[in-house]
């Protein structure tokens, strides 16, 4: 029974790095590996310094990987790999806007991402904010979050490349 098998596997697999469960009839084996730390290191490397927007007059990039919460697991059954993840990634962005008179105005804030293997649309959920009350910083947040933002495909590509690894 698939439901019983899933429940039993869940009970046995909690807090263990590798689990092998045997079924005397089919002789199937599961292994489970915690890959959370690998995900954190890989995402930190991929996302830190990522240029989200680089156009005339505005540059915005990920300046810092603050932390990651959640877990990621790699399951293996008879050579078939299944990845399961539920991750919250907390980043910082910084940007520069060139004013009409050539002056440079900076802005910064948070860029938070939620990734889960069971998200229906397969796209990360993103939340962007700034603690600055300047119109430039608020304009950068709008630029990062608007539906046709040039930053969106850049971030989605980086996340997609991570998920393919």
Short mmCIF file of C-alpha atoms in Angstrom, two decimals:
data_model
loop_
_atom_site.label_atom_id
_atom_site.label_comp_id
_atom_site.label_asym_id
_atom_site.label_seq_id
_atom_site.Cartn_x
_atom_site.Cartn_y
_atom_site.Cartn_z
CA UNK A 1 0.00 0.00 0.00
CA UNK A 2 1.54 3.29 -1.14
CA UNK A 3 0.00 5.38 1.69
CA UNK A 4 1.24 3.03 4.43
CA UNK A 5 4.65 2.85 2.80
CA UNK A 6 4.93 6.65 2.71
CA UNK A 7 3.83 6.99 6.35
CA UNK A 8 6.24 4.27 7.50
CA UNK A 9 9.08 5.80 5.52
CA UNK A 10 8.36 9.22 7.02
CA UNK A 11 8.39 7.81 10.56
CA UNK A 12 11.63 5.92 10.04
CA UNK A 13 13.46 8.62 8.13
CA UNK A 14 13.18 11.54 10.55
CA UNK A 15 16.54 12.81 11.83
CA UNK A 16 18.58 10.08 10.17
CA UNK A 17 21.10 10.68 7.42
CA UNK A 18 20.55 7.33 5.74
CA UNK A 19 17.61 4.99 6.10
CA UNK A 20 17.15 1.58 4.54
CA UNK A 21 13.77 -0.05 4.80
CA UNK A 22 13.08 -3.52 3.48
CA UNK A 23 9.93 -5.06 2.10
CA UNK A 24 10.29 -8.86 2.14
CA UNK A 25 7.97 -9.29 -0.88
CA UNK A 26 9.50 -6.81 -3.35
CA UNK A 27 12.93 -6.38 -1.75
CA UNK A 28 12.91 -2.60 -2.37
CA UNK A 29 15.32 -0.30 -0.59
CA UNK A 30 15.21 3.42 0.15
CA UNK A 31 18.11 5.61 1.08
CA UNK A 32 17.73 9.15 2.31
CA UNK A 33 20.49 11.74 2.40
CA UNK A 34 20.28 15.18 4.00
CA UNK A 35 21.63 17.65 1.41
CA UNK A 36 20.67 20.85 3.25
CA UNK A 37 24.23 22.03 3.82
CA UNK A 38 25.16 21.35 0.18
CA UNK A 39 22.13 23.45 -0.86
CA UNK A 40 23.15 26.30 1.42
CA UNK A 41 26.72 26.36 0.12
CA UNK A 42 25.65 26.05 -3.53
CA UNK A 43 22.96 28.74 -3.27
CA UNK A 44 25.32 31.08 -1.43
CA UNK A 45 27.90 30.70 -4.19
CA UNK A 46 25.31 31.08 -7.00
CA UNK A 47 23.36 34.01 -5.58
CA UNK A 48 25.93 36.23 -3.85
CA UNK A 49 26.99 38.90 -6.33
CA UNK A 50 24.24 37.99 -8.81
CA UNK A 51 23.42 41.07 -10.92
CA UNK A 52 19.65 41.39 -11.03
CA UNK A 53 19.48 44.60 -13.03
CA UNK A 54 22.24 46.29 -14.99
CA UNK A 55 21.04 49.04 -17.27
CA UNK A 56 21.94 52.60 -18.00
CA UNK A 57 21.29 54.47 -14.79
CA UNK A 58 20.56 51.57 -12.46
CA UNK A 59 22.49 48.60 -11.09
CA UNK A 60 21.03 46.19 -8.54
CA UNK A 61 22.63 42.98 -7.30
CA UNK A 62 22.52 40.49 -4.45
CA UNK A 63 25.12 41.80 -2.03
CA UNK A 64 24.88 39.24 0.78
CA UNK A 65 23.61 35.75 1.53
CA UNK A 66 22.30 36.17 5.09
CA UNK A 67 21.02 32.68 5.90
CA UNK A 68 18.94 29.73 4.78
CA UNK A 69 16.33 27.84 6.77
CA UNK A 70 14.57 24.61 5.96
CA UNK A 71 15.71 21.26 4.73
CA UNK A 72 16.54 19.37 1.59
CA UNK A 73 16.63 15.62 1.17
CA UNK A 74 17.72 13.33 -1.62
CA UNK A 75 15.87 10.00 -1.77
CA UNK A 76 17.16 7.07 -3.76
CA UNK A 77 15.14 4.02 -4.66
CA UNK A 78 16.69 1.48 -7.01
CA UNK A 79 18.79 4.16 -8.66
CA UNK A 80 15.92 6.63 -9.07
CA UNK A 81 16.66 9.94 -7.34
CA UNK A 82 13.96 12.12 -5.88
CA UNK A 83 14.77 15.51 -4.37
CA UNK A 84 12.55 17.05 -1.73
CA UNK A 85 13.17 20.57 -0.44
CA UNK A 86 11.50 23.32 1.51
CA UNK A 87 13.87 26.26 1.82
CA UNK A 88 13.66 29.88 2.90
CA UNK A 89 16.60 31.91 1.61
CA UNK A 90 17.34 35.34 3.08
CA UNK A 91 19.45 37.66 0.94
CA UNK A 92 20.33 41.34 0.83
CA UNK A 93 20.25 43.47 -2.30
CA UNK A 94 22.02 46.73 -2.96
CA UNK A 95 21.68 49.10 -5.84
CA UNK A 96 22.75 52.36 -7.33
CA UNK A 97 20.67 54.81 -9.32
CA UNK A 98 22.25 57.59 -11.35
CA UNK A 99 20.33 60.82 -10.99
CA UNK A 100 19.57 63.32 -13.74
CA UNK A 101 22.61 65.40 -12.80
CA UNK A 102 24.90 62.35 -12.69
CA UNK A 103 24.83 61.94 -8.91
CA UNK A 104 24.82 58.40 -7.52
CA UNK A 105 22.12 57.41 -5.05
CA UNK A 106 22.31 54.05 -3.30
CA UNK A 107 19.68 51.75 -1.89
CA UNK A 108 19.57 48.40 -0.13
CA UNK A 109 17.13 45.96 1.38
CA UNK A 110 16.12 42.33 1.75
CA UNK A 111 15.37 39.81 -1.00
CA UNK A 112 13.77 36.69 0.46
CA UNK A 113 12.94 33.54 -1.49
CA UNK A 114 10.82 30.51 -0.60
CA UNK A 115 11.48 27.33 -2.59
CA UNK A 116 9.48 24.13 -2.15
CA UNK A 117 9.46 20.99 -4.27
CA UNK A 118 5.67 20.88 -4.23
CA UNK A 119 4.96 24.45 -5.35
CA UNK A 120 2.33 24.19 -8.05
CA UNK A 121 3.83 26.70 -10.46
CA UNK A 122 7.42 25.64 -9.87
CA UNK A 123 8.51 29.24 -9.40
CA UNK A 124 10.10 30.62 -6.26
CA UNK A 125 8.08 32.94 -4.06
CA UNK A 126 9.93 36.24 -3.69
CA UNK A 127 9.53 39.07 -1.20
CA UNK A 128 11.55 42.27 -1.66
CA UNK A 129 11.69 45.17 0.76
CA UNK A 130 13.78 48.10 1.94
CA UNK A 131 14.14 49.79 5.30
CA UNK A 132 15.09 53.04 3.65
CA UNK A 133 12.49 55.73 3.22
CA UNK A 134 14.12 57.32 0.18
CA UNK A 135 12.19 57.52 -3.06
CA UNK A 136 15.12 55.89 -4.88
CA UNK A 137 15.15 52.82 -2.61
CA UNK A 138 11.38 52.48 -2.93
CA UNK A 139 11.70 52.82 -6.72
CA UNK A 140 14.28 50.01 -6.74
CA UNK A 141 11.89 47.76 -4.79
CA UNK A 142 9.16 48.52 -7.33
CA UNK A 143 11.54 47.74 -10.16
CA UNK A 144 12.53 44.43 -8.51
CA UNK A 145 8.91 43.37 -7.89
CA UNK A 146 6.93 44.62 -10.88
CA UNK A 147 5.46 41.88 -13.12
CA UNK A 148 7.86 42.53 -16.01
CA UNK A 149 10.92 43.20 -13.85
CA UNK A 150 14.22 42.47 -15.59
CA UNK A 151 15.36 40.96 -12.26
CA UNK A 152 12.76 38.17 -12.29
CA UNK A 153 14.16 36.05 -15.15
CA UNK A 154 17.71 36.51 -13.81
CA UNK A 155 16.76 35.17 -10.37
CA UNK A 156 14.55 32.40 -11.81
CA UNK A 157 17.40 31.26 -14.08
CA UNK A 158 19.81 31.11 -11.14
CA UNK A 159 17.31 29.11 -9.08
CA UNK A 160 16.51 26.84 -12.03
CA UNK A 161 20.21 26.10 -12.57
CA UNK A 162 20.52 25.24 -8.87
CA UNK A 163 17.53 22.87 -9.05
CA UNK A 164 19.02 21.11 -12.08
CA UNK A 165 22.25 20.35 -10.18
#
